[in-house]
JSON list of C-alpha atoms in Angstrom, two decimals:
[
{"chain": "O", "resi": 57, "resn": "MET", "atom": "CA", "xyz": [2.78, -13.21, 36.08]},
{"chain": "O", "resi": 58, "resn": "ILE", "atom": "CA", "xyz": [-0.28, -13.55, 33.81]},
{"chain": "O", "resi": 59, "resn": "ASP", "atom": "CA", "xyz": [-3.35, -14.70, 35.75]},
{"chain": "O", "resi": 60, "resn": "ASP", "atom": "CA", "xyz": [-6.02, -14.32, 33.07]},
{"chain": "O", "resi": 61, "resn": "PRO", "atom": "CA", "xyz": [-6.23, -17.58, 31.05]},
{"chain": "O", "resi": 62, "resn": "ASP", "atom": "CA", "xyz": [-7.02, -15.63, 27.89]},
{"chain": "O", "resi": 63, "resn": "GLU", "atom": "CA", "xyz": [-4.00, -13.38, 28.42]},
{"chain": "O", "resi": 64, "resn": "GLN", "atom": "CA", "xyz": [-1.80, -16.38, 29.20]},
{"chain": "O", "resi": 65, "resn": "SER", "atom": "CA", "xyz": [-2.81, -18.10, 25.97]},
{"chain": "O", "resi": 66, "resn": "THR", "atom": "CA", "xyz": [-1.93, -15.00, 23.95]},
{"chain": "O", "resi": 67, "resn": "ALA", "atom": "CA", "xyz": [1.31, -14.04, 25.73]},
{"chain": "O", "resi": 68, "resn": "TRP", "atom": "CA", "xyz": [3.21, -15.01, 22.57]},
{"chain": "O", "resi": 69, "resn": "VAL", "atom": "CA", "xyz": [1.66, -12.02, 20.80]},
{"chain": "O", "resi": 70, "resn": "GLN", "atom": "CA", "xyz": [3.68, -9.54, 22.86]},
{"chain": "O", "resi": 71, "resn": "ARG", "atom": "CA", "xyz": [6.90, -11.41, 22.08]},
{"chain": "O", "resi": 72, "resn": "ALA", "atom": "CA", "xyz": [6.19, -11.85, 18.38]},
{"chain": "O", "resi": 73, "resn": "LEU", "atom": "CA", "xyz": [4.92, -8.35, 17.60]},
{"chain": "O", "resi": 74, "resn": "SER", "atom": "CA", "xyz": [6.66, -6.23, 20.27]},
{"chain": "O", "resi": 75, "resn": "PRO", "atom": "CA", "xyz": [4.82, -4.01, 22.76]},
{"chain": "O", "resi": 76, "resn": "ALA", "atom": "CA", "xyz": [5.29, -0.95, 20.53]},
{"chain": "O", "resi": 77, "resn": "ARG", "atom": "CA", "xyz": [3.60, -2.57, 17.51]},
{"chain": "O", "resi": 78, "resn": "LEU", "atom": "CA", "xyz": [0.79, -4.02, 19.61]},
{"chain": "O", "resi": 79, "resn": "ALA", "atom": "CA", "xyz": [0.13, -0.78, 21.51]},
{"chain": "O", "resi": 80, "resn": "PRO", "atom": "CA", "xyz": [-2.45, 0.75, 19.06]},
{"chain": "O", "resi": 81, "resn": "TYR", "atom": "CA", "xyz": [-4.43, -2.50, 19.09]},
{"chain": "O", "resi": 82, "resn": "LEU", "atom": "CA", "xyz": [-4.32, -2.77, 22.87]},
{"chain": "O", "resi": 83, "resn": "ALA", "atom": "CA", "xyz": [-5.52, 0.81, 23.20]},
{"chain": "O", "resi": 84, "resn": "ALA", "atom": "CA", "xyz": [-8.39, 0.31, 20.76]},
{"chain": "O", "resi": 85, "resn": "ALA", "atom": "CA", "xyz": [-9.35, -3.03, 22.34]},
{"chain": "O", "resi": 86, "resn": "GLY", "atom": "CA", "xyz": [-9.37, -1.69, 25.87]},
{"chain": "O", "resi": 87, "resn": "GLY", "atom": "CA", "xyz": [-6.09, -3.23, 27.02]},
{"chain": "O", "resi": 88, "resn": "GLY", "atom": "CA", "xyz": [-6.81, -6.95, 26.62]},
{"chain": "O", "resi": 89, "resn": "THR", "atom": "CA", "xyz": [-4.31, -8.95, 24.59]},
{"chain": "O", "resi": 90, "resn": "ALA", "atom": "CA", "xyz": [-6.89, -11.44, 23.34]},
{"chain": "O", "resi": 91, "resn": "ALA", "atom": "CA", "xyz": [-9.11, -8.62, 22.05]},
{"chain": "O", "resi": 92, "resn": "ALA", "atom": "CA", "xyz": [-6.08, -6.84, 20.59]},
{"chain": "O", "resi": 93, "resn": "LEU", "atom": "CA", "xyz": [-5.13, -10.01, 18.73]},
{"chain": "O", "resi": 94, "resn": "GLU", "atom": "CA", "xyz": [-8.64, -10.25, 17.29]},
{"chain": "O", "resi": 95, "resn": "LEU", "atom": "CA", "xyz": [-8.31, -6.65, 16.11]},
{"chain": "O", "resi": 96, "resn": "TYR", "atom": "CA", "xyz": [-4.86, -7.40, 14.68]},
{"chain": "O", "resi": 97, "resn": "ARG", "atom": "CA", "xyz": [-6.26, -10.32, 12.69]},
{"chain": "O", "resi": 98, "resn": "TRP", "atom": "CA", "xyz": [-9.03, -8.12, 11.36]},
{"chain": "O", "resi": 99, "resn": "ASN", "atom": "CA", "xyz": [-6.43, -5.54, 10.33]},
{"chain": "O", "resi": 100, "resn": "LEU", "atom": "CA", "xyz": [-4.65, -8.27, 8.37]},
{"chain": "O", "resi": 101, "resn": "ASP", "atom": "CA", "xyz": [-7.92, -9.17, 6.64]},
{"chain": "O", "resi": 102, "resn": "LEU", "atom": "CA", "xyz": [-8.46, -5.51, 5.78]},
{"chain": "O", "resi": 103, "resn": "CYS", "atom": "CA", "xyz": [-4.97, -5.21, 4.29]},
{"chain": "O", "resi": 104, "resn": "ALA", "atom": "CA", "xyz": [-5.56, -8.33, 2.23]},
{"chain": "O", "resi": 105, "resn": "ALA", "atom": "CA", "xyz": [-8.89, -6.98, 0.98]},
{"chain": "O", "resi": 106, "resn": "PHE", "atom": "CA", "xyz": [-7.33, -3.67, -0.06]},
{"chain": "O", "resi": 107, "resn": "TYR", "atom": "CA", "xyz": [-4.43, -5.31, -1.88]},
{"chain": "O", "resi": 108, "resn": "PRO", "atom": "CA", "xyz": [-6.25, -6.15, -5.17]},
{"chain": "O", "resi": 109, "resn": "PRO", "atom": "CA", "xyz": [-7.66, -2.65, -5.85]},
{"chain": "O", "resi": 110, "resn": "LEU", "atom": "CA", "xyz": [-4.35, -1.06, -4.83]},
{"chain": "O", "resi": 111, "resn": "HIS", "atom": "CA", "xyz": [-2.55, -3.47, -7.15]},
{"chain": "O", "resi": 112, "resn": "TRP", "atom": "CA", "xyz": [-4.81, -2.62, -10.08]},
{"chain": "O", "resi": 113, "resn": "CYS", "atom": "CA", "xyz": [-4.55, 1.10, -9.35]},
{"chain": "O", "resi": 114, "resn": "GLU", "atom": "CA", "xyz": [-0.75, 1.23, -9.13]},
{"chain": "O", "resi": 115, "resn": "ILE", "atom": "CA", "xyz": [-0.06, -1.00, -12.13]},
{"chain": "O", "resi": 116, "resn": "ALA", "atom": "CA", "xyz": [-2.61, 0.73, -14.38]},
{"chain": "O", "resi": 117, "resn": "LEU", "atom": "CA", "xyz": [-1.50, 4.17, -13.24]},
{"chain": "O", "resi": 118, "resn": "ARG", "atom": "CA", "xyz": [2.18, 3.76, -14.04]},
{"chain": "O", "resi": 119, "resn": "ASN", "atom": "CA", "xyz": [1.51, 2.00, -17.35]},
{"chain": "O", "resi": 120, "resn": "ALA", "atom": "CA", "xyz": [-0.92, 4.69, -18.52]},
{"chain": "O", "resi": 121, "resn": "MET", "atom": "CA", "xyz": [1.45, 7.49, -17.54]},
{"chain": "O", "resi": 122, "resn": "HIS", "atom": "CA", "xyz": [4.47, 5.76, -19.06]},
{"chain": "O", "resi": 123, "resn": "SER", "atom": "CA", "xyz": [2.59, 5.27, -22.34]},
{"chain": "O", "resi": 124, "resn": "GLN", "atom": "CA", "xyz": [1.65, 8.94, -22.61]},
{"chain": "O", "resi": 125, "resn": "LEU", "atom": "CA", "xyz": [5.11, 10.24, -21.66]},
{"chain": "O", "resi": 126, "resn": "ARG", "atom": "CA", "xyz": [6.86, 7.83, -24.01]},
{"chain": "O", "resi": 127, "resn": "SER", "atom": "CA", "xyz": [4.67, 9.10, -26.85]},
{"chain": "O", "resi": 128, "resn": "TYR", "atom": "CA", "xyz": [5.02, 12.78, -25.93]},
{"chain": "O", "resi": 129, "resn": "PHE", "atom": "CA", "xyz": [8.81, 12.78, -25.55]},
{"chain": "O", "resi": 130, "resn": "GLY", "atom": "CA", "xyz": [9.33, 10.34, -28.43]},
{"chain": "O", "resi": 131, "resn": "ALA", "atom": "CA", "xyz": [11.58, 8.03, -26.44]},
{"chain": "O", "resi": 132, "resn": "HIS", "atom": "CA", "xyz": [11.15, 4.72, -24.65]},
{"chain": "O", "resi": 133, "resn": "HIS", "atom": "CA", "xyz": [13.58, 5.99, -21.99]},
{"chain": "O", "resi": 134, "resn": "TRP", "atom": "CA", "xyz": [11.70, 9.30, -21.82]},
{"chain": "O", "resi": 135, "resn": "TRP", "atom": "CA", "xyz": [13.11, 10.06, -18.34]},
{"chain": "O", "resi": 136, "resn": "ASP", "atom": "CA", "xyz": [16.49, 10.66, -19.98]},
{"chain": "O", "resi": 137, "resn": "VAL", "atom": "CA", "xyz": [15.14, 13.64, -21.94]},
{"chain": "O", "resi": 138, "resn": "ALA", "atom": "CA", "xyz": [12.27, 14.86, -19.75]},
{"chain": "O", "resi": 139, "resn": "PRO", "atom": "CA", "xyz": [12.89, 17.82, -17.40]},
{"chain": "O", "resi": 140, "resn": "LEU", "atom": "CA", "xyz": [12.69, 15.84, -14.18]},
{"chain": "O", "resi": 141, "resn": "ASN", "atom": "CA", "xyz": [13.60, 17.60, -10.96]},
{"chain": "O", "resi": 142, "resn": "GLU", "atom": "CA", "xyz": [16.42, 16.38, -8.72]},
{"chain": "O", "resi": 143, "resn": "ASN", "atom": "CA", "xyz": [14.12, 14.09, -6.75]},
{"chain": "O", "resi": 144, "resn": "GLY", "atom": "CA", "xyz": [12.76, 12.49, -9.92]},
{"chain": "O", "resi": 145, "resn": "ARG", "atom": "CA", "xyz": [16.24, 11.94, -11.34]},
{"chain": "O", "resi": 146, "resn": "SER", "atom": "CA", "xyz": [17.30, 10.45, -8.03]},
{"chain": "O", "resi": 147, "resn": "MET", "atom": "CA", "xyz": [14.45, 7.93, -8.09]},
{"chain": "O", "resi": 148, "resn": "ILE", "atom": "CA", "xyz": [15.31, 6.91, -11.66]},
{"chain": "O", "resi": 149, "resn": "GLY", "atom": "CA", "xyz": [18.96, 6.57, -10.67]},
{"chain": "O", "resi": 150, "resn": "LYS", "atom": "CA", "xyz": [18.10, 4.41, -7.69]},
{"chain": "O", "resi": 151, "resn": "ALA", "atom": "CA", "xyz": [15.93, 2.18, -9.87]},
{"chain": "O", "resi": 152, "resn": "ARG", "atom": "CA", "xyz": [18.85, 1.70, -12.24]},
{"chain": "O", "resi": 153, "resn": "ASP", "atom": "CA", "xyz": [21.21, 0.95, -9.35]},
{"chain": "O", "resi": 154, "resn": "ASP", "atom": "CA", "xyz": [18.78, -1.60, -7.91]},
{"chain": "O", "resi": 155, "resn": "LEU", "atom": "CA", "xyz": [18.53, -3.32, -11.28]},
{"chain": "O", "resi": 156, "resn": "ALA", "atom": "CA", "xyz": [22.31, -3.30, -11.60]},
{"chain": "O", "resi": 157, "resn": "LYS", "atom": "CA", "xyz": [22.64, -5.02, -8.23]},
{"chain": "O", "resi": 158, "resn": "ARG", "atom": "CA", "xyz": [20.53, -7.78, -9.68]},
{"chain": "O", "resi": 159, "resn": "GLY", "atom": "CA", "xyz": [22.90, -8.04, -12.63]},
{"chain": "O", "resi": 160, "resn": "ARG", "atom": "CA", "xyz": [20.71, -6.14, -15.09]},
{"chain": "O", "resi": 161, "resn": "ARG", "atom": "CA", "xyz": [22.70, -2.95, -15.74]},
{"chain": "O", "resi": 162, "resn": "GLU", "atom": "CA", "xyz": [23.10, -3.66, -19.45]},
{"chain": "O", "resi": 163, "resn": "THR", "atom": "CA", "xyz": [19.95, -5.66, -20.06]},
{"chain": "O", "resi": 164, "resn": "HIS", "atom": "CA", "xyz": [17.20, -3.79, -18.25]},
{"chain": "O", "resi": 165, "resn": "THR", "atom": "CA", "xyz": [14.33, -2.50, -20.37]},
{"chain": "O", "resi": 166, "resn": "PRO", "atom": "CA", "xyz": [12.14, 0.60, -20.00]},
{"chain": "O", "resi": 167, "resn": "ASP", "atom": "CA", "xyz": [9.49, -1.67, -18.50]},
{"chain": "O", "resi": 168, "resn": "ASP", "atom": "CA", "xyz": [12.01, -2.73, -15.85]},
{"chain": "O", "resi": 169, "resn": "ILE", "atom": "CA", "xyz": [12.52, 0.90, -14.86]},
{"chain": "O", "resi": 170, "resn": "VAL", "atom": "CA", "xyz": [8.77, 1.54, -14.82]},
{"chain": "O", "resi": 171, "resn": "ALA", "atom": "CA", "xyz": [8.32, -1.34, -12.39]},
{"chain": "O", "resi": 172, "resn": "ALA", "atom": "CA", "xyz": [11.33, -0.39, -10.26]},
{"chain": "O", "resi": 173, "resn": "VAL", "atom": "CA", "xyz": [10.57, 3.25, -9.49]},
{"chain": "O", "resi": 174, "resn": "PRO", "atom": "CA", "xyz": [8.27, 3.80, -6.49]},
{"chain": "O", "resi": 175, "resn": "LEU", "atom": "CA", "xyz": [4.67, 4.93, -6.66]},
{"chain": "O", "resi": 176, "resn": "GLY", "atom": "CA", "xyz": [5.77, 8.29, -5.31]},
{"chain": "O", "resi": 177, "resn": "PHE", "atom": "CA", "xyz": [7.60, 8.99, -8.57]},
{"chain": "O", "resi": 178, "resn": "TRP", "atom": "CA", "xyz": [4.40, 8.72, -10.60]},
{"chain": "O", "resi": 179, "resn": "VAL", "atom": "CA", "xyz": [2.40, 10.70, -8.05]},
{"chain": "O", "resi": 180, "resn": "SER", "atom": "CA", "xyz": [4.98, 13.50, -8.13]},
{"chain": "O", "resi": 181, "resn": "LEU", "atom": "CA", "xyz": [4.52, 13.91, -11.89]},
{"chain": "O", "resi": 182, "resn": "THR", "atom": "CA", "xyz": [0.94, 15.09, -11.30]},
{"chain": "O", "resi": 183, "resn": "SER", "atom": "CA", "xyz": [2.05, 17.84, -8.93]},
{"chain": "O", "resi": 184, "resn": "ARG", "atom": "CA", "xyz": [2.43, 21.52, -9.74]},
{"chain": "O", "resi": 185, "resn": "GLY", "atom": "CA", "xyz": [6.00, 21.85, -8.47]},
{"chain": "O", "resi": 186, "resn": "ASP", "atom": "CA", "xyz": [8.88, 22.58, -10.85]},
{"chain": "O", "resi": 187, "resn": "ARG", "atom": "CA", "xyz": [6.32, 23.46, -13.53]},
{"chain": "O", "resi": 188, "resn": "TYR", "atom": "CA", "xyz": [5.26, 19.82, -13.78]},
{"chain": "O", "resi": 189, "resn": "ASP", "atom": "CA", "xyz": [1.71, 21.00, -14.39]},
{"chain": "O", "resi": 190, "resn": "GLN", "atom": "CA", "xyz": [2.95, 22.58, -17.63]},
{"chain": "O", "resi": 191, "resn": "THR", "atom": "CA", "xyz": [5.72, 20.17, -18.61]},
{"chain": "O", "resi": 192, "resn": "PHE", "atom": "CA", "xyz": [3.96, 16.89, -17.93]},
{"chain": "O", "resi": 193, "resn": "TRP", "atom": "CA", "xyz": [0.30, 17.38, -17.14]},
{"chain": "O", "resi": 194, "resn": "LYS", "atom": "CA", "xyz": [-1.04, 19.85, -19.69]},
{"chain": "O", "resi": 195, "resn": "HIS", "atom": "CA", "xyz": [0.40, 18.25, -22.82]},
{"chain": "O", "resi": 196, "resn": "SER", "atom": "CA", "xyz": [0.66, 14.58, -21.86]},
{"chain": "O", "resi": 197, "resn": "LEU", "atom": "CA", "xyz": [-0.44, 13.13, -18.54]},
{"chain": "O", "resi": 198, "resn": "TYR", "atom": "CA", "xyz": [-3.94, 14.57, -18.74]},
{"chain": "O", "resi": 199, "resn": "PHE", "atom": "CA", "xyz": [-4.63, 12.02, -21.49]},
{"chain": "O", "resi": 200, "resn": "ALA", "atom": "CA", "xyz": [-3.65, 9.11, -19.23]},
{"chain": "O", "resi": 201, "resn": "PHE", "atom": "CA", "xyz": [-6.95, 9.68, -17.37]},
{"chain": "O", "resi": 202, "resn": "PRO", "atom": "CA", "xyz": [-9.61, 9.61, -20.10]},
{"chain": "O", "resi": 203, "resn": "HIS", "atom": "CA", "xyz": [-12.50, 9.57, -17.63]},
{"chain": "O", "resi": 204, "resn": "LEU", "atom": "CA", "xyz": [-11.18, 12.22, -15.26]},
{"chain": "O", "resi": 205, "resn": "THR", "atom": "CA", "xyz": [-13.90, 14.38, -13.71]},
{"chain": "O", "resi": 206, "resn": "ALA", "atom": "CA", "xyz": [-11.69, 16.27, -11.24]},
{"chain": "O", "resi": 207, "resn": "THR", "atom": "CA", "xyz": [-8.95, 18.87, -11.48]},
{"chain": "O", "resi": 208, "resn": "ARG", "atom": "CA", "xyz": [-5.27, 17.99, -11.56]},
{"chain": "O", "resi": 209, "resn": "ARG", "atom": "CA", "xyz": [-4.96, 19.30, -8.02]},
{"chain": "O", "resi": 210, "resn": "VAL", "atom": "CA", "xyz": [-7.72, 17.03, -6.70]},
{"chain": "O", "resi": 211, "resn": "LEU", "atom": "CA", "xyz": [-6.30, 14.07, -8.60]},
{"chain": "O", "resi": 212, "resn": "HIS", "atom": "CA", "xyz": [-2.85, 14.69, -7.12]},
{"chain": "O", "resi": 213, "resn": "ARG", "atom": "CA", "xyz": [-4.36, 14.83, -3.64]},
{"chain": "O", "resi": 214, "resn": "ASP", "atom": "CA", "xyz": [-6.15, 11.53, -4.23]},
{"chain": "O", "resi": 215, "resn": "LEU", "atom": "CA", "xyz": [-3.01, 9.89, -5.60]},
{"chain": "O", "resi": 216, "resn": "ASN", "atom": "CA", "xyz": [-0.92, 11.10, -2.69]},
{"chain": "O", "resi": 217, "resn": "GLY", "atom": "CA", "xyz": [-3.51, 9.77, -0.26]},
{"chain": "O", "resi": 218, "resn": "ILE", "atom": "CA", "xyz": [-3.44, 6.41, -2.03]},
{"chain": "O", "resi": 219, "resn": "ARG", "atom": "CA", "xyz": [0.35, 6.39, -1.85]},
{"chain": "O", "resi": 220, "resn": "GLU", "atom": "CA", "xyz": [0.37, 7.04, 1.89]},
{"chain": "O", "resi": 221, "resn": "PHE", "atom": "CA", "xyz": [-2.31, 4.43, 2.54]},
{"chain": "O", "resi": 222, "resn": "ARG", "atom": "CA", "xyz": [-0.60, 1.87, 0.30]},
{"chain": "O", "resi": 223, "resn": "ASN", "atom": "CA", "xyz": [2.67, 2.39, 2.17]},
{"chain": "O", "resi": 224, "resn": "ARG", "atom": "CA", "xyz": [0.98, 1.76, 5.51]},
{"chain": "O", "resi": 225, "resn": "ILE", "atom": "CA", "xyz": [-0.26, -1.58, 4.23]},
{"chain": "O", "resi": 226, "resn": "MET", "atom": "CA", "xyz": [3.06, -2.57, 2.67]},
{"chain": "O", "resi": 227, "resn": "HIS", "atom": "CA", "xyz": [4.93, -1.65, 5.86]},
{"chain": "O", "resi": 228, "resn": "HIS", "atom": "CA", "xyz": [2.53, -3.64, 8.03]},
{"chain": "O", "resi": 229, "resn": "GLU", "atom": "CA", "xyz": [1.07, -0.63, 9.86]},
{"chain": "O", "resi": 230, "resn": "PRO", "atom": "CA", "xyz": [-2.45, -0.43, 11.36]},
{"chain": "O", "resi": 231, "resn": "ILE", "atom": "CA", "xyz": [-5.18, 0.70, 9.00]},
{"chain": "O", "resi": 232, "resn": "PHE", "atom": "CA", "xyz": [-8.22, -0.27, 11.10]},
{"chain": "O", "resi": 233, "resn": "ASN", "atom": "CA", "xyz": [-8.24, 3.24, 12.59]},
{"chain": "O", "resi": 234, "resn": "ARG", "atom": "CA", "xyz": [-8.44, 5.00, 9.20]},
{"chain": "O", "resi": 235, "resn": "ASN", "atom": "CA", "xyz": [-11.56, 6.08, 7.33]},
{"chain": "O", "resi": 236, "resn": "LEU", "atom": "CA", "xyz": [-11.63, 2.91, 5.27]},
{"chain": "O", "resi": 237, "resn": "PRO", "atom": "CA", "xyz": [-14.82, 3.56, 3.26]},
{"chain": "O", "resi": 238, "resn": "ASN", "atom": "CA", "xyz": [-13.24, 6.82, 2.08]},
{"chain": "O", "resi": 239, "resn": "GLN", "atom": "CA", "xyz": [-10.01, 5.02, 1.23]},
{"chain": "O", "resi": 240, "resn": "ARG", "atom": "CA", "xyz": [-11.95, 2.44, -0.74]},
{"chain": "O", "resi": 241, "resn": "ASP", "atom": "CA", "xyz": [-13.87, 5.12, -2.65]},
{"chain": "O", "resi": 242, "resn": "ARG", "atom": "CA", "xyz": [-10.66, 7.01, -3.43]},
{"chain": "O", "resi": 243, "resn": "VAL", "atom": "CA", "xyz": [-8.95, 3.98, -4.96]},
{"chain": "O", "resi": 244, "resn": "HIS", "atom": "CA", "xyz": [-12.05, 3.06, -6.95]},
{"chain": "O", "resi": 245, "resn": "ARG", "atom": "CA", "xyz": [-12.41, 6.64, -8.16]},
{"chain": "O", "resi": 246, "resn": "VAL", "atom": "CA", "xyz": [-8.87, 6.82, -9.52]},
{"chain": "O", "resi": 247, "resn": "ILE", "atom": "CA", "xyz": [-9.22, 3.42, -11.20]},
{"chain": "O", "resi": 248, "resn": "GLY", "atom": "CA", "xyz": [-12.39, 4.73, -12.84]},
{"chain": "O", "resi": 249, "resn": "TYR", "atom": "CA", "xyz": [-10.46, 7.73, -14.18]},
{"chain": "O", "resi": 250, "resn": "LEU", "atom": "CA", "xyz": [-8.03, 5.31, -15.85]},
{"chain": "O", "resi": 251, "resn": "SER", "atom": "CA", "xyz": [-10.30, 2.59, -17.27]},
{"chain": "O", "resi": 252, "resn": "THR", "atom": "CA", "xyz": [-14.00, 1.74, -17.13]},
{"chain": "O", "resi": 253, "resn": "PRO", "atom": "CA", "xyz": [-13.47, -2.02, -17.74]},
{"chain": "O", "resi": 254, "resn": "LEU", "atom": "CA", "xyz": [-10.81, -2.08, -15.01]},
{"chain": "O", "resi": 255, "resn": "TYR", "atom": "CA", "xyz": [-13.17, -0.27, -12.66]},
{"chain": "O", "resi": 256, "resn": "ASP", "atom": "CA", "xyz": [-15.87, -2.86, -13.37]},
{"chain": "O", "resi": 257, "resn": "GLU", "atom": "CA", "xyz": [-13.41, -5.70, -12.68]},
{"chain": "O", "resi": 258, "resn": "THR", "atom": "CA", "xyz": [-12.28, -4.06, -9.45]},
{"chain": "O", "resi": 259, "resn": "ILE", "atom": "CA", "xyz": [-15.84, -3.71, -8.21]},
{"chain": "O", "resi": 260, "resn": "ARG", "atom": "CA", "xyz": [-16.63, -7.29, -9.20]},
{"chain": "O", "resi": 261, "resn": "VAL", "atom": "CA", "xyz": [-13.92, -8.83, -7.01]},
{"chain": "O", "resi": 262, "resn": "ASP", "atom": "CA", "xyz": [-13.92, -6.24, -4.22]},
{"chain": "O", "resi": 263, "resn": "ARG", "atom": "CA", "xyz": [-14.03, -7.75, -0.70]},
{"chain": "O", "resi": 264, "resn": "ILE", "atom": "CA", "xyz": [-13.51, -4.60, 1.33]},
{"chain": "O", "resi": 265, "resn": "GLN", "atom": "CA", "xyz": [-17.13, -4.03, 2.28]},
{"chain": "O", "resi": 266, "resn": "THR", "atom": "CA", "xyz": [-17.51, -7.67, 3.35]},
{"chain": "O", "resi": 267, "resn": "VAL", "atom": "CA", "xyz": [-14.44, -7.46, 5.60]},
{"chain": "O", "resi": 268, "resn": "LEU", "atom": "CA", "xyz": [-15.57, -4.15, 7.03]},
{"chain": "O", "resi": 269, "resn": "ALA", "atom": "CA", "xyz": [-18.88, -5.72, 7.98]},
{"chain": "O", "resi": 270, "resn": "ALA", "atom": "CA", "xyz": [-17.03, -8.44, 9.92]},
{"chain": "O", "resi": 271, "resn": "LYS", "atom": "CA", "xyz": [-15.31, -5.97, 12.26]},
{"chain": "O", "resi": 272, "resn": "PRO", "atom": "CA", "xyz": [-14.86, -6.96, 15.92]},
{"chain": "O", "resi": 273, "resn": "GLY", "atom": "CA", "xyz": [-17.20, -5.32, 18.37]},
{"chain": "O", "resi": 274, "resn": "HIS", "atom": "CA", "xyz": [-14.41, -3.19, 19.85]},
{"chain": "O", "resi": 275, "resn": "ALA", "atom": "CA", "xyz": [-13.17, -1.86, 16.49]},
{"chain": "O", "resi": 276, "resn": "PRO", "atom": "CA", "xyz": [-13.27, 1.96, 16.29]},
{"chain": "O", "resi": 277, "resn": "LEU", "atom": "CA", "xyz": [-15.28, 2.18, 13.05]}
]
């Protein structure tokens, strides 16, 4: 039986979200469902605020990399001739299968494939494994980041961090307990490597700092 009026009014939260999903919020809020719900709502606001810069970053990243690789390999479907490893070929194959399930096996374009492969595919191309640093980075992908001020290794680390953080948001996981100012700076930094005008646009519409400043009193930041 729930005796606390506040807890009674928020009993639906446990049923809707499940105890397992609510547990991190309850722990951070000190065990009260009403406070946990406030924290959950703030987490939703944070995810919404991060969505625009993550959107710009992912779209610009894959388009810039696709453009360079298409030019370097001399083929719109460059993935058919590039020395991708097994994981890369698998991701391309899955993208094709997904498009085929939507009835687009014969009609899909290179742009359809670019949009269908996951962010992890593009991040993997900046790694050192399978000589990707020589095959892709040195002669092609380096030019996709005209304002790069870091090494390939640091860029790959930033991109992988963005990928992991982006996946948490897209899979509805908590982000309130992450170092959000650092996440914000990382996304902005990579966007700046790609395009100065895009960086300026991202900063102009950025809401992350405003949402961070509205954190509940029991938030861990």
